[in-house]
Coordinates of N, CA and C in Angstrom, one line a residue:
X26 N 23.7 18.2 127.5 CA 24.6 19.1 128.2 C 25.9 19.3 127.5
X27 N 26.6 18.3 127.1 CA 27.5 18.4 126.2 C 27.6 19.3 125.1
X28 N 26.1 19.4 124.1 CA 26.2 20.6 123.0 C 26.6 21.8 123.0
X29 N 27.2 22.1 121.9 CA 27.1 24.0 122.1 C 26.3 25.0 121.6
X30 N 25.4 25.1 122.8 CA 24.2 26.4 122.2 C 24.4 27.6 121.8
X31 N 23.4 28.0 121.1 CA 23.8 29.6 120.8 C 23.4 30.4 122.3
X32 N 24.2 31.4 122.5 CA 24.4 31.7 123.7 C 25.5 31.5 124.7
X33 N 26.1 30.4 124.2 CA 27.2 29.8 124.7 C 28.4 30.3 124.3
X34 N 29.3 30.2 124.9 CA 30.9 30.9 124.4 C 32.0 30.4 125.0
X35 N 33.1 30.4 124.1 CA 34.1 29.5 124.3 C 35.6 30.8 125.2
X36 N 36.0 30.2 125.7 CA 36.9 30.8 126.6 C 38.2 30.8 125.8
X37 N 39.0 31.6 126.3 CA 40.3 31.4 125.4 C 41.5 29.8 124.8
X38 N 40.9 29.2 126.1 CA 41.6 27.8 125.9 C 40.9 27.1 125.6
X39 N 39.6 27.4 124.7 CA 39.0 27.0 124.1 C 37.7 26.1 124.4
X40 N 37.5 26.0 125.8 CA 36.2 25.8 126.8 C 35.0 26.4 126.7
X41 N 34.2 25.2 126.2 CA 33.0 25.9 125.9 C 32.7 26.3 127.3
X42 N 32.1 27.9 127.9 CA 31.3 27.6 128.9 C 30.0 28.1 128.5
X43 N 29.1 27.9 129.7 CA 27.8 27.7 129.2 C 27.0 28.4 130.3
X44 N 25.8 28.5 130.8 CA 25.3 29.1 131.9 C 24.2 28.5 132.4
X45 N 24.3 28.0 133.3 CA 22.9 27.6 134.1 C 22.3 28.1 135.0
X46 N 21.4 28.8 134.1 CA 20.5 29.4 135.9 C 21.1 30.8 136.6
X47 N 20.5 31.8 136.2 CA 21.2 33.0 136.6 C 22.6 32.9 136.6
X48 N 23.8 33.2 137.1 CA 24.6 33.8 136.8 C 25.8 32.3 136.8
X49 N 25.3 31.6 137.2 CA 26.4 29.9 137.1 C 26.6 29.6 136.0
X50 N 28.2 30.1 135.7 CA 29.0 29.2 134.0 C 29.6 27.8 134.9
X51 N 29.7 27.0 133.8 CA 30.3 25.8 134.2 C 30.8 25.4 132.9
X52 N 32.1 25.0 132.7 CA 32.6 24.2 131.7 C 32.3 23.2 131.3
X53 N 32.0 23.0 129.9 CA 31.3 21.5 129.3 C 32.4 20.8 128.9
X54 N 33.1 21.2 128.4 CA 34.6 20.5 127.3 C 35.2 21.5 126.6
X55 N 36.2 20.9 126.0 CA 36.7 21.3 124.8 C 36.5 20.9 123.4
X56 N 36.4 22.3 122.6 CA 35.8 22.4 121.1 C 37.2 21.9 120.6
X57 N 37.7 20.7 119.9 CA 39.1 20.8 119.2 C 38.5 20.1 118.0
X58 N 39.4 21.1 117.1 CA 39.4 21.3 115.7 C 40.9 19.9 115.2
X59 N 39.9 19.0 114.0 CA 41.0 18.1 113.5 C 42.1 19.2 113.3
X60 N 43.3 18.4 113.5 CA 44.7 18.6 112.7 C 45.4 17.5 112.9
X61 N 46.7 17.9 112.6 CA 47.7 16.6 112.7 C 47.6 16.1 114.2
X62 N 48.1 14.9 114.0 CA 48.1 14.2 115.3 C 46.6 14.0 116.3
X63 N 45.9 14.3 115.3 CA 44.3 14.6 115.8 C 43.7 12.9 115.4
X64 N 43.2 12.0 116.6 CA 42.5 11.1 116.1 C 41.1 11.3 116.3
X65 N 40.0 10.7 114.3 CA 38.8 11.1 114.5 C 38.3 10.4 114.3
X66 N 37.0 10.3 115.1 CA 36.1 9.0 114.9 C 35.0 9.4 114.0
X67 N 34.5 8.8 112.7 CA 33.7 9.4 112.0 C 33.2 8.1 111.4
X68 N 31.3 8.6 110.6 CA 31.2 7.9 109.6 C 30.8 8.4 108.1
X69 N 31.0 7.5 107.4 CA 31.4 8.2 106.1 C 30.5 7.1 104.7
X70 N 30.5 7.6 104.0 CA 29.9 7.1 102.9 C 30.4 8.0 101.7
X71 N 31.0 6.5 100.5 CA 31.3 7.2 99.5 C 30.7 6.4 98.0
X72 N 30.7 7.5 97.2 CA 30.3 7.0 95.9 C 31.3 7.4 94.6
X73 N 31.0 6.8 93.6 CA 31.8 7.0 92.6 C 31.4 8.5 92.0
X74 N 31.5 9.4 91.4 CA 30.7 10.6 91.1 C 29.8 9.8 90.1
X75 N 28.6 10.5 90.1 CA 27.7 10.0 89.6 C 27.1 8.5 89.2
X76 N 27.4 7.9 90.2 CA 26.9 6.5 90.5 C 26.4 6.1 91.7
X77 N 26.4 4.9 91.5 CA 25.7 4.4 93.2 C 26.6 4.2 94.1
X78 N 26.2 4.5 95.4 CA 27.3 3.8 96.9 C 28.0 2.8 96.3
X79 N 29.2 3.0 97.0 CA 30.6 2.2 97.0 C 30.3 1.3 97.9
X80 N 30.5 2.2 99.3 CA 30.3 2.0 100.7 C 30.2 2.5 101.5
X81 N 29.8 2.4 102.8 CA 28.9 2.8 104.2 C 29.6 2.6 105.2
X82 N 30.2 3.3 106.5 CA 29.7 2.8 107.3 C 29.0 2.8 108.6
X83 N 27.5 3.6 108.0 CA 26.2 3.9 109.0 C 26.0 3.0 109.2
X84 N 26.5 1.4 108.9 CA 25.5 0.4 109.8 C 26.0 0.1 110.8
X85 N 27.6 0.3 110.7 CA 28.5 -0.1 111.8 C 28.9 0.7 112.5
X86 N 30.4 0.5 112.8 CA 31.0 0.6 113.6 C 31.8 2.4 113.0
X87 N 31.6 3.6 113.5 CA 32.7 4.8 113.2 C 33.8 4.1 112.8
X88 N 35.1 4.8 111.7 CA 36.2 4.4 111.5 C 36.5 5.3 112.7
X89 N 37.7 5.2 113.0 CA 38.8 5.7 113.7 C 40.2 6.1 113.0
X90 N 40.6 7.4 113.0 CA 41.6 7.4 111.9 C 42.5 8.8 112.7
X91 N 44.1 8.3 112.8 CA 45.3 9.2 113.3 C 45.5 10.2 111.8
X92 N 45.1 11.4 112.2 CA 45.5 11.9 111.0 C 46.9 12.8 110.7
X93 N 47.1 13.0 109.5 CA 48.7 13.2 109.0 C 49.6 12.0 109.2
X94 N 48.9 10.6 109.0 CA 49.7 9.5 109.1 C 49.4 8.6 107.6
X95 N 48.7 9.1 106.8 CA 48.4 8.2 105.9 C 47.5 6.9 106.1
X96 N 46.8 7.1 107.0 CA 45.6 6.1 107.0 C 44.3 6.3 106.6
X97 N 44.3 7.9 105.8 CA 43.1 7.7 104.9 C 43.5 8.7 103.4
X98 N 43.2 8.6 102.3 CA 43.2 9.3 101.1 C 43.7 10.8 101.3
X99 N 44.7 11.3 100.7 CA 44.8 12.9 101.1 C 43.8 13.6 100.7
X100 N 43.3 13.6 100.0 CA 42.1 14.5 99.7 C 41.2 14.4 100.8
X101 N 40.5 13.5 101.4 CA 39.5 13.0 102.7 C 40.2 14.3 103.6
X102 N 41.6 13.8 104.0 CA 42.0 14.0 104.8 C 42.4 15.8 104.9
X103 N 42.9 16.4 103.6 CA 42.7 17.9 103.8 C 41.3 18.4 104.2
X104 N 40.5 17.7 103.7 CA 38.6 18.4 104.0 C 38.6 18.0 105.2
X105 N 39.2 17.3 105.8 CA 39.0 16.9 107.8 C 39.5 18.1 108.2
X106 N 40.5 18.5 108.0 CA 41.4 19.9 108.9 C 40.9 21.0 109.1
X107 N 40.5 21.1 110.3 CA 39.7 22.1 110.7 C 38.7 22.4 111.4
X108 N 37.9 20.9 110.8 CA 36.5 20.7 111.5 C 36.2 20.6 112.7
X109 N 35.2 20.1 113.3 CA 35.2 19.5 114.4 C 34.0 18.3 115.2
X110 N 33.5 18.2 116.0 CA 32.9 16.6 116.2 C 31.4 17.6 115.9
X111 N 30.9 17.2 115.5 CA 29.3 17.7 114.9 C 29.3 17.8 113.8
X112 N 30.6 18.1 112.9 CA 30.3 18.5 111.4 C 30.0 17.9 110.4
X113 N 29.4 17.8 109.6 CA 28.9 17.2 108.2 C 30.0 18.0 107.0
X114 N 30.4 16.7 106.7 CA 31.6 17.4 105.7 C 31.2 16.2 104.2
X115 N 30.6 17.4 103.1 CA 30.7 16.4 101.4 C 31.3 17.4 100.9
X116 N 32.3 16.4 100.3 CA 33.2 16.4 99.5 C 33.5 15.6 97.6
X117 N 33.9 16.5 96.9 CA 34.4 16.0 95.8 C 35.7 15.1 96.0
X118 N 36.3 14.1 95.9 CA 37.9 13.9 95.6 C 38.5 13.4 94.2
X119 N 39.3 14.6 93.7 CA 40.1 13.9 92.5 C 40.7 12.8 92.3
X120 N 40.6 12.1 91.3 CA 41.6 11.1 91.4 C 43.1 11.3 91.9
X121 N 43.5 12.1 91.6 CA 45.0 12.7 92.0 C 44.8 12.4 93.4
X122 N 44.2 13.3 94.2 CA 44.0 13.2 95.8 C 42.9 11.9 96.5
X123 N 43.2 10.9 95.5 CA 42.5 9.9 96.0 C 43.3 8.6 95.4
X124 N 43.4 7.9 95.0 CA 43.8 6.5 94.5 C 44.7 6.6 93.1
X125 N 45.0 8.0 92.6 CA 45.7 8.2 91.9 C 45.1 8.1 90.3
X126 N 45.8 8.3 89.3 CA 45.3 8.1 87.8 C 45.4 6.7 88.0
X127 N 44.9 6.6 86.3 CA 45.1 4.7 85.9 C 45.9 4.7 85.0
X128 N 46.8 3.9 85.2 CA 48.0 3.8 84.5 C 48.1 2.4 83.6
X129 N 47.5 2.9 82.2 CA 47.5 1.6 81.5 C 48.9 0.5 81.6
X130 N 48.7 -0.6 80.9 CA 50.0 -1.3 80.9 C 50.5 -2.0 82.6
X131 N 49.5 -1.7 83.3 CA 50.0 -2.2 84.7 C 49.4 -3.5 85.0
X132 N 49.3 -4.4 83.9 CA 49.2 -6.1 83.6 C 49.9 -7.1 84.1
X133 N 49.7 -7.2 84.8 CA 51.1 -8.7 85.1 C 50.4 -9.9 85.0
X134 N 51.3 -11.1 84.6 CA 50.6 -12.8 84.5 C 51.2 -13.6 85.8
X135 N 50.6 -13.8 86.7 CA 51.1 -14.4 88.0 C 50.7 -15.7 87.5
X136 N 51.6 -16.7 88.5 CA 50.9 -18.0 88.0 C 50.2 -18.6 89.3
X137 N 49.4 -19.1 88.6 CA 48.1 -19.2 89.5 C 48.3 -20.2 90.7
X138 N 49.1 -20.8 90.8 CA 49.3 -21.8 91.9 C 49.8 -20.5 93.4
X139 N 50.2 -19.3 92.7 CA 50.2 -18.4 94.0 C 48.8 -18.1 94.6
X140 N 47.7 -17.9 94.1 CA 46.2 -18.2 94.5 C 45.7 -19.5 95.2
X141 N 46.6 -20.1 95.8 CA 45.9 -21.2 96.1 C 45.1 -21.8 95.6
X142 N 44.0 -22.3 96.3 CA 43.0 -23.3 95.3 C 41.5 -22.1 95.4
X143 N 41.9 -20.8 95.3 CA 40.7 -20.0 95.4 C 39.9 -19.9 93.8
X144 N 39.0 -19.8 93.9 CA 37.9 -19.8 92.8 C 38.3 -18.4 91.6
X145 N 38.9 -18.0 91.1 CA 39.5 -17.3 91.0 C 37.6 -16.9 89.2
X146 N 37.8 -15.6 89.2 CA 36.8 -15.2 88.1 C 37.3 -13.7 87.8
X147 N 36.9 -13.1 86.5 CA 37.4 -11.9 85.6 C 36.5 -11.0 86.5
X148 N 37.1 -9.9 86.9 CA 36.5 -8.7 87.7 C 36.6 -9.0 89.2
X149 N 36.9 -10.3 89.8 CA 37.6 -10.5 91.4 C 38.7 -9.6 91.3
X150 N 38.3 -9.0 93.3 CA 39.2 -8.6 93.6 C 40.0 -9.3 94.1
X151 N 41.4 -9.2 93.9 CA 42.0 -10.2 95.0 C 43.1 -9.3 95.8
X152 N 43.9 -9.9 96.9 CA 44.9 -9.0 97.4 C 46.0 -10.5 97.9
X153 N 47.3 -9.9 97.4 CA 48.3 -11.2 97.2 C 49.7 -10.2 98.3
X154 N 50.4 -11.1 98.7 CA 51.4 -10.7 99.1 C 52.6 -10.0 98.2
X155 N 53.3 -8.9 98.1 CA 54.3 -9.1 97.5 C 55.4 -8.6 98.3
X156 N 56.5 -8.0 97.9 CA 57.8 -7.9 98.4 C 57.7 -6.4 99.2
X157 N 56.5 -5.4 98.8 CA 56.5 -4.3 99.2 C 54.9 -4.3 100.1
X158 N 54.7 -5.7 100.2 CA 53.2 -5.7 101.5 C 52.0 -6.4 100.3
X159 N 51.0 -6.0 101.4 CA 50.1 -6.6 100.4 C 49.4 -5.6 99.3
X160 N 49.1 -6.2 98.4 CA 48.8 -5.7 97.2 C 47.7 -6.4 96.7
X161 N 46.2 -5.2 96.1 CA 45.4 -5.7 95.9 C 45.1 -4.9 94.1
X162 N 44.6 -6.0 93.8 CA 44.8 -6.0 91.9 C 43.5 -6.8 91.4
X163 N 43.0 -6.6 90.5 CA 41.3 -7.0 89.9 C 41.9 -8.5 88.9
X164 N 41.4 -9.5 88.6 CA 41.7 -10.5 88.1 C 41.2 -10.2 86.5
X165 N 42.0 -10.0 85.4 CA 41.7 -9.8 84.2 C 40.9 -11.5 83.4
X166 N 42.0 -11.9 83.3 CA 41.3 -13.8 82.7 C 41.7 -14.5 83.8
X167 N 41.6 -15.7 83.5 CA 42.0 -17.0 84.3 C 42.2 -18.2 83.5
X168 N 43.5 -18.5 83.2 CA 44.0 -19.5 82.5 C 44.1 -20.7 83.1
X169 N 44.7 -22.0 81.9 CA 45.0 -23.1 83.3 C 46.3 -22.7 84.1
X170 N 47.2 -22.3 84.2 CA 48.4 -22.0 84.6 C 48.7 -20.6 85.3
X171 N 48.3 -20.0 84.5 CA 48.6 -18.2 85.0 C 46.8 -17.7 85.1
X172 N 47.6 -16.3 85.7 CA 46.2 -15.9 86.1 C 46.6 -14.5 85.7
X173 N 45.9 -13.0 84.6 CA 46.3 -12.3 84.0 C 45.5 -11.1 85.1
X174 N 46.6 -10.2 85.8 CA 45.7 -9.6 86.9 C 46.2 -7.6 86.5
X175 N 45.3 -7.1 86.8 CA 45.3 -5.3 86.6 C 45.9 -4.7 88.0
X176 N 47.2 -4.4 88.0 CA 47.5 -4.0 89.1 C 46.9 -2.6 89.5
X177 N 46.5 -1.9 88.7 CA 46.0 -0.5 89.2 C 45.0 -0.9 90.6
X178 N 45.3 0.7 91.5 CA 44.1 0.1 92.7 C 42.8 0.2 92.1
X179 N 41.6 -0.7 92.3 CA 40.4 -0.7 91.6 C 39.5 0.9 92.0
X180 N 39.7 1.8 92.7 CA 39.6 2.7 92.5 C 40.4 4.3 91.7
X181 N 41.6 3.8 91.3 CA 42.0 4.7 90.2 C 41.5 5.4 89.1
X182 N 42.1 6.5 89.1 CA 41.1 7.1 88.2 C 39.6 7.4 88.3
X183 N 39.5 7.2 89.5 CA 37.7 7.9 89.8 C 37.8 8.9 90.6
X184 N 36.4 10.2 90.5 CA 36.4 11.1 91.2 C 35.6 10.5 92.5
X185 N 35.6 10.6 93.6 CA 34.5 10.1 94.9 C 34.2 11.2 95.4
X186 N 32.9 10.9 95.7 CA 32.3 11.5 96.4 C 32.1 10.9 97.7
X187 N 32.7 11.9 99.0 CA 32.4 11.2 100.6 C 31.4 12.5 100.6
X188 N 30.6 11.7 101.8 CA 29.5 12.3 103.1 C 30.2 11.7 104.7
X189 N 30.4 12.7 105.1 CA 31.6 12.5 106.3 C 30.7 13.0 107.2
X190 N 30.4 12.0 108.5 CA 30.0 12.8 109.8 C 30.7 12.7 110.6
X191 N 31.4 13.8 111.2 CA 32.3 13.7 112.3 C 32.2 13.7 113.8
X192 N 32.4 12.9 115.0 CA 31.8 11.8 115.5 C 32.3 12.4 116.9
X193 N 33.3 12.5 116.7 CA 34.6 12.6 117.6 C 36.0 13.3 117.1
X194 N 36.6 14.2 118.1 CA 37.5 14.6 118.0 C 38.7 14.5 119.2
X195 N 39.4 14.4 118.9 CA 40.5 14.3 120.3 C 42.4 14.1 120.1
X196 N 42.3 14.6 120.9 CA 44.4 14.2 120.9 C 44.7 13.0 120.5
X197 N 45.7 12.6 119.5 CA 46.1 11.2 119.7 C 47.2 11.0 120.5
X198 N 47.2 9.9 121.0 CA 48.1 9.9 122.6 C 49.7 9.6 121.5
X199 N 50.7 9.4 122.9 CA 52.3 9.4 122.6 C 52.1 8.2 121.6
X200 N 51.8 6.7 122.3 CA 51.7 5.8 121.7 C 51.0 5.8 119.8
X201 N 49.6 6.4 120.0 CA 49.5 6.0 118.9 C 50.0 7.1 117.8
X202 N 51.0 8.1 118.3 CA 51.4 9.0 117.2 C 52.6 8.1 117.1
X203 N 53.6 7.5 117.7 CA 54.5 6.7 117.9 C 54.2 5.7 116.3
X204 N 53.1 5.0 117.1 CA 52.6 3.4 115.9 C 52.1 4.1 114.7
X205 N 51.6 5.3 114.3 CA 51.1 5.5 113.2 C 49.6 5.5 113.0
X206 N 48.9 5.3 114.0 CA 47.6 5.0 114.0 C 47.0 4.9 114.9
X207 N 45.5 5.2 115.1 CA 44.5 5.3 115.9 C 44.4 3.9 116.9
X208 N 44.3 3.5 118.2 CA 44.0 2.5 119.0 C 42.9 2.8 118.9
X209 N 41.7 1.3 119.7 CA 40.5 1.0 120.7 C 39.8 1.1 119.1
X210 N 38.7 0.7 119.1 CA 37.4 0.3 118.3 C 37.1 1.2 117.2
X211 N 37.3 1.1 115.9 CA 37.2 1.4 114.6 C 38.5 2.0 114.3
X212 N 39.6 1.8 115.4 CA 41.0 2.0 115.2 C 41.4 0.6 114.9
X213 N 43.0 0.5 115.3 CA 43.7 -0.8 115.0 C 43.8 -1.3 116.7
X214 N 43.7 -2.5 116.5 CA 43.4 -3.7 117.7 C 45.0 -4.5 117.9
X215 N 45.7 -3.8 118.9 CA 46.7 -4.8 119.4 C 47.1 -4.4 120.8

């Protein structure tokens, strides 16, 4: 009942109506198209260009994402604007509009006693506190003392490829344009 058939037509405020049975319209909902302040429930899968899956997630749970707030990639998030809950959206994203270039030289030697007593190995990812939040950086060696880590995000400098199914579309309320982000299940939990 909810779909929109061909045949079907949307009213000026944007109401799908629909017809049942000789001459009976009845309103199904509203068609709204992502934009700002729009929270979307979607699921998505991305790959490196020309490699294998990153990540998924068709097995779980939709993310949930307030958009024009920075809680997902700007590139993702220009190819959301517009759409609406049914649409299949693949996309290219540049590194620019995604995780940024790689910026050689971004090496630092932490000393390892900030890792606690974690197992620490070359190509771990880790994510450590610092002064500007948490920060997540790839583990280069592991000494007795220091630990030599690649601050770039481990996705820099890659092009990705998402497959975006979009799920849900709807207003984001006062609150969560307020907090910066989507509430309730594949949103943030407080």
């Amino acid at each position: 009942l909810g779909a929109l058939v061909r045949g079907d037509r949307v009213n000026r405020m944007g109401c799908v109506m629909a017809k049942c049975g000789g001459s009976v319209t009845f309103e199904l909902g509203f068609i709204m198209n992502i934009e700002k302040n729009s929270v979307v429930k979607f699921h998505y899968s991305v790959t490196e260009t020309g490699k294998e899956q990153l990540e998924s997630s068709k097995e779980g749970e939709p993310l949930s994402v307030l958009i024009g707030h920075g809680g997902i990639i700007p590139g993702l998030e220009e190819a959301l604007i517009g759409k609406q809950a049914g649409d299949q959206v693949a996309v290219t994203i540049s590194p620019e509009q995604a995780y940024g270039e790689r910026h050689e030289g971004m090496t630092q030697r932490i000393p390892k006693k900030l890792f606690k007593n974690a197992r620490l190995a070359p190509g771990m990812q880790v994510v450590l506190p610092t002064e500007m939040g948490q920060r997540a950086m790839t583990v280069l060696k592991v000494g007795m003392s220091v630990v030599d880590v690649d601050l770039n995000h481990p996705m820099a400098g890659k092009s990705l490829d998402f497959a975006v199914d979009v799920i849900e579309v709807r207003a984001g309320s006062e609150e969560e344009i307020a907090h910066g982000h989507a509430h309730g299940v594949g949103g943030v939990q407080h």
